[in-house]
Tab-separated table of C-alpha atoms in Angstrom:
chain	number	residue	atom	x	y	z
A	990	MET	CA	-4.429	17.999	-16.824
A	991	GLN	CA	-0.717	18.151	-17.148
A	992	VAL	CA	-0.497	20.828	-14.455
A	993	ARG	CA	-2.638	19.176	-11.940
A	994	SER	CA	-0.577	15.781	-12.404
A	995	PHE	CA	2.728	17.602	-12.168
A	996	ARG	CA	1.444	19.308	-9.196
A	997	THR	CA	0.435	16.242	-7.516
A	998	ALA	CA	3.789	14.281	-8.263
A	999	GLU	CA	5.770	17.679	-6.548
A	1000	ILE	CA	3.075	17.350	-3.583
A	1001	LEU	CA	4.420	13.632	-3.229
A	1002	ARG	CA	8.040	14.373	-4.217
A	1003	PRO	CA	10.089	13.098	-1.114
A	1004	ARG	CA	12.796	15.849	0.389
A	1005	GLY	CA	15.221	12.940	1.168
A	1006	ARG	CA	15.397	9.507	2.389
A	1007	LEU	CA	15.399	10.477	5.939
A	1008	SER	CA	11.913	8.803	6.530
A	1009	PHE	CA	12.966	5.511	4.884
A	1010	PHE	CA	16.001	5.245	6.881
A	1011	LEU	CA	14.032	5.856	10.224
A	1012	ILE	CA	11.899	2.958	8.997
A	1013	VAL	CA	14.707	0.359	8.501
A	1014	LEU	CA	16.370	1.573	11.529
A	1015	SER	CA	13.330	0.913	13.326
A	1016	PHE	CA	12.971	-2.330	12.069
A	1017	ALA	CA	16.610	-3.292	12.605
A	1018	ALA	CA	16.224	-2.244	16.187
A	1019	GLY	CA	13.221	-4.197	16.714
A	1020	MET	CA	14.842	-7.136	15.218
A	1021	ILE	CA	18.129	-6.643	17.274
A	1022	TYR	CA	15.891	-6.625	20.429
A	1023	GLY	CA	13.990	-9.711	19.435
A	1024	VAL	CA	17.424	-11.730	19.264
A	1025	LEU	CA	19.060	-10.342	22.429
A	1026	LEU	CA	15.396	-11.274	24.173
A	1027	ILE	CA	15.841	-14.986	23.209
A	1028	SER	CA	19.426	-15.201	23.578
A	1029	ARG	CA	18.756	-14.866	27.514
A	1030	GLY	CA	17.448	-17.960	27.392
A	1031	GLY	CA	15.337	-19.133	30.282
A	1032	ALA	CA	11.652	-21.114	30.470
A	1033	LEU	CA	10.068	-18.641	28.121
A	1034	SER	CA	12.943	-18.760	25.211
A	1035	ASP	CA	12.633	-22.909	25.605
A	1036	THR	CA	8.966	-22.725	24.882
A	1037	LEU	CA	9.182	-20.338	22.176
A	1038	GLY	CA	11.725	-22.525	20.643
A	1039	ARG	CA	9.436	-25.373	20.699
A	1040	LEU	CA	6.646	-23.169	19.257
A	1041	ALA	CA	9.066	-22.126	16.160
A	1042	GLY	CA	9.826	-25.992	15.704
A	1043	GLY	CA	6.377	-26.906	15.679
A	1044	TYR	CA	5.521	-24.164	13.267
A	1045	VAL	CA	8.024	-25.349	10.835
A	1046	LEU	CA	6.665	-28.595	10.943
A	1047	ALA	CA	3.019	-27.383	10.327
A	1048	GLN	CA	4.429	-25.356	7.359
A	1049	ARG	CA	5.585	-28.374	6.027
A	1050	GLU	CA	2.680	-30.380	6.257
A	1051	GLN	CA	0.387	-27.859	5.193
A	1052	SER	CA	-0.765	-27.471	1.261
A	1053	LEU	CA	0.781	-24.817	-0.965
A	1054	LEU	CA	-2.431	-23.083	-0.962
A	1055	GLU	CA	-2.821	-22.800	2.557
A	1056	SER	CA	0.638	-21.639	2.910
A	1057	PHE	CA	0.339	-19.354	0.337
A	1058	ARG	CA	-3.279	-17.872	2.153
A	1059	GLN	CA	-1.437	-17.629	5.657
A	1060	CYS	CA	1.375	-15.587	4.515
A	1061	LEU	CA	-0.660	-13.402	2.363
A	1062	GLN	CA	-3.100	-12.801	5.166
A	1063	THR	CA	0.089	-11.743	7.406
A	1064	ALA	CA	1.694	-9.433	4.893
A	1065	PHE	CA	-1.966	-7.549	3.846
A	1066	LEU	CA	-2.398	-6.815	7.568
A	1067	PHE	CA	1.105	-5.189	7.732
A	1068	LEU	CA	-0.006	-2.977	4.700
A	1069	LEU	CA	-3.562	-2.143	5.810
A	1070	ILE	CA	-2.341	-0.594	9.238
A	1071	PRO	CA	0.081	1.720	7.245
A	1072	TYR	CA	-2.286	2.276	4.689
A	1073	LEU	CA	-5.296	3.544	7.097
A	1074	LEU	CA	-2.691	5.473	9.262
A	1075	GLY	CA	-1.930	7.573	6.272
A	1076	TYR	CA	-5.258	9.146	6.323
A	1077	SER	CA	-4.538	10.388	10.027
A	1078	ALA	CA	-3.037	13.608	10.575
A	1079	ILE	CA	-1.125	11.838	13.239
A	1080	GLY	CA	-0.411	8.729	12.097
A	1081	GLN	CA	3.390	8.884	11.464
A	1082	PRO	CA	4.758	7.595	14.739
A	1083	GLY	CA	2.315	4.634	14.143
A	1084	ALA	CA	3.829	4.141	10.782
A	1085	LEU	CA	7.389	4.269	12.492
A	1086	VAL	CA	6.995	2.017	14.911
A	1087	LEU	CA	5.125	-0.761	12.858
A	1088	PRO	CA	8.418	-1.904	11.415
A	1089	PHE	CA	9.987	-2.162	15.014
A	1090	PHE	CA	7.387	-4.817	15.927
A	1091	LYS	CA	7.728	-6.658	12.625
A	1092	GLY	CA	11.376	-6.900	13.222
A	1093	LEU	CA	10.891	-7.518	17.016
A	1094	GLY	CA	8.770	-11.058	15.765
A	1095	LEU	CA	11.181	-11.859	13.070
A	1096	GLY	CA	14.116	-11.615	15.148
A	1097	ALA	CA	12.531	-13.586	18.021
A	1098	PHE	CA	11.519	-16.297	15.688
A	1099	LEU	CA	14.766	-16.466	14.006
A	1100	GLY	CA	16.311	-16.357	17.397
A	1101	ASN	CA	14.604	-19.396	18.292
A	1102	LEU	CA	15.310	-21.042	15.431
A	1103	TYR	CA	18.950	-20.772	15.701
A	1104	ARG	CA	18.969	-21.550	19.481
A	1105	ALA	CA	16.793	-24.815	19.213
A	1106	PHE	CA	18.193	-26.205	16.090
A	1107	GLY	CA	21.567	-24.406	15.221
A	1108	TRP	CA	23.410	-24.150	11.929
A	1109	GLU	CA	20.582	-25.934	10.380
A	1110	ALA	CA	18.105	-23.111	10.745
A	1111	LEU	CA	20.335	-20.484	9.085
A	1112	GLY	CA	19.956	-22.883	6.172
A	1113	TYR	CA	16.283	-23.048	6.605
A	1114	SER	CA	15.886	-19.443	7.006
A	1115	ALA	CA	18.314	-18.504	3.840
A	1116	LEU	CA	16.231	-20.833	1.168
A	1117	VAL	CA	12.637	-21.106	2.863
A	1118	LEU	CA	12.239	-17.567	4.711
A	1119	VAL	CA	14.608	-14.943	3.215
A	1120	PRO	CA	13.439	-14.884	-0.493
A	1121	SER	CA	9.962	-14.172	0.470
A	1122	ALA	CA	10.652	-11.637	3.413
A	1123	VAL	CA	12.840	-9.342	1.199
A	1124	LEU	CA	9.503	-8.597	-1.126
A	1125	GLU	CA	7.273	-8.443	2.042
A	1126	LEU	CA	9.744	-6.316	3.881
A	1127	LEU	CA	10.301	-4.019	1.044
A	1128	ALA	CA	6.652	-3.340	0.604
A	1129	LEU	CA	6.128	-2.702	4.451
A	1130	PHE	CA	8.823	0.012	4.232
A	1131	ILE	CA	7.686	1.426	1.156
A	1132	GLY	CA	4.014	1.286	2.675
A	1133	CYS	CA	5.148	3.187	5.878
A	1134	ARG	CA	6.896	5.571	3.798
A	1135	GLU	CA	4.214	6.400	1.765
A	1136	SER	CA	1.957	6.684	4.912
A	1137	ILE	CA	4.430	9.207	6.766
A	1138	ARG	CA	4.066	11.140	3.813
A	1139	LEU	CA	0.331	11.278	3.595
A	1140	SER	CA	0.244	11.791	7.080
A	1141	CYS	CA	2.332	14.794	6.920
A	1142	LEU	CA	-0.056	16.446	4.038
A	1143	PHE	CA	-2.877	15.590	6.520
A	1144	PHE	CA	-1.165	17.374	9.162
A	1145	SER	CA	0.417	20.292	7.241
A	1146	GLY	CA	-3.572	21.063	6.433
A	1147	PHE	CA	-4.093	21.919	9.894
A	1148	CYS	CA	-0.919	24.180	10.246
A	1149	PRO	CA	-1.383	27.992	9.078
A	1150	MET	CA	0.288	28.747	6.014
A	1151	ARG	CA	3.095	31.659	6.360
A	1152	ARG	CA	2.571	34.748	4.771
A	1153	GLY	CA	3.877	34.724	0.663
A	1154	GLU	CA	4.048	30.560	0.991
A	1155	SER	CA	2.856	28.813	-1.973
A	1156	LEU	CA	0.789	25.825	-2.648
A	1157	GLU	CA	3.168	24.785	-5.126
A	1158	LYS	CA	5.396	23.766	-2.409
A	1159	PRO	CA	5.527	19.996	-1.295
A	1160	CYS	CA	3.335	20.886	1.899
A	1161	GLY	CA	0.481	21.537	-0.531
A	1162	PRO	CA	-3.074	20.490	-0.041
A	1163	VAL	CA	-4.174	16.757	-0.064
A	1164	THR	CA	-6.001	16.846	-3.393
A	1165	GLY	CA	-7.948	14.020	-5.326
A	1166	GLY	CA	-4.741	13.263	-7.418
A	1167	VAL	CA	-2.974	12.561	-4.538
A	1168	ILE	CA	-5.362	10.098	-2.771
A	1169	ARG	CA	-5.308	8.375	-6.152
A	1170	LEU	CA	-1.494	7.974	-6.496
A	1171	TYR	CA	-1.339	6.876	-2.637
A	1172	ASN	CA	-4.133	4.153	-3.128
A	1173	MET	CA	-2.379	3.123	-6.481
A	1174	LYS	CA	1.126	2.862	-4.862
A	1175	PHE	CA	-0.552	0.539	-2.292
A	1176	LEU	CA	-2.508	-1.429	-5.011
A	1177	ILE	CA	1.097	-2.062	-6.388
A	1178	LEU	CA	2.513	-3.001	-2.981
A	1179	CYS	CA	-0.272	-5.771	-2.550
A	1180	PHE	CA	0.952	-7.024	-5.814
A	1181	MET	CA	4.383	-7.528	-3.979
A	1182	ALA	CA	2.312	-8.928	-1.118
A	1183	VAL	CA	0.898	-11.598	-3.225
A	1184	LEU	CA	4.600	-12.278	-5.249
A	1185	SER	CA	5.953	-12.698	-1.619
A	1186	ALA	CA	3.279	-15.177	-0.331
A	1187	GLY	CA	3.622	-17.114	-3.710
A	1188	THR	CA	7.455	-17.271	-3.246
A	1189	TYR	CA	7.053	-18.375	0.326
A	1190	ALA	CA	4.587	-21.081	-0.392
A	1191	LEU	CA	6.523	-22.391	-3.287
A	1192	CYS	CA	9.929	-22.046	-1.209
A	1193	VAL	CA	8.267	-24.221	1.475
A	1194	ARG	CA	7.338	-26.782	-0.584
A	1195	LEU	CA	10.705	-26.986	-2.687
A	1196	PHE	CA	13.170	-26.771	0.576
A	1197	SER	CA	11.558	-27.700	3.723
A	1198	GLY	CA	11.884	-31.417	3.316
A	1199	PHE	CA	15.556	-30.904	3.043
A	1200	PHE	CA	15.843	-30.074	7.157
A	1201	GLN	CA	14.553	-32.114	10.019
A	1202	LEU	CA	13.495	-28.757	11.956
A	1203	GLY	CA	10.682	-29.656	14.443
A	1204	THR	CA	10.540	-33.440	13.966
């Protein structure tokens, strides 16, 4: 049992921080592109600005449970996608691109708020959006990293081993212990998503009334 646990830990041990760095870089690129897209102005930007204000107003009028449910659905969706991609031998590109789209949406939304409401939007973002976003994004980044790891293990199963290469190396087979550890990690990430949704709902209830966005 100890040998099996040791092998599972060795297989999933990261070789470096490169994958996590690329995930964060993908998110940052998407966020920057979203902000630049909105900064160009035009009819589309004006429409999106009004939609952003309407969203803020709708969130303020929703119940605590409804805000929690909507945020949780989004967080679970962005965890479900990398979870499923991890079971594909070619899921690595999808796990790297997903943070880009998350950043694109967040950047466009924040850019819309600032363009429509100025400095007041920064206060709203800092008090209402950022606390929950930190947890949600951390869960997303870790989930994508674990997805890439498992996907690489599946991919390595299609590659013939070189002469003298040992299964004890990090490119070893996908065992039942690896899958159980993968599922356990995503279960913890789901708990982080629940905390993120609860934080968002609480912040909306406590702080959104301080701002006049959308009114």
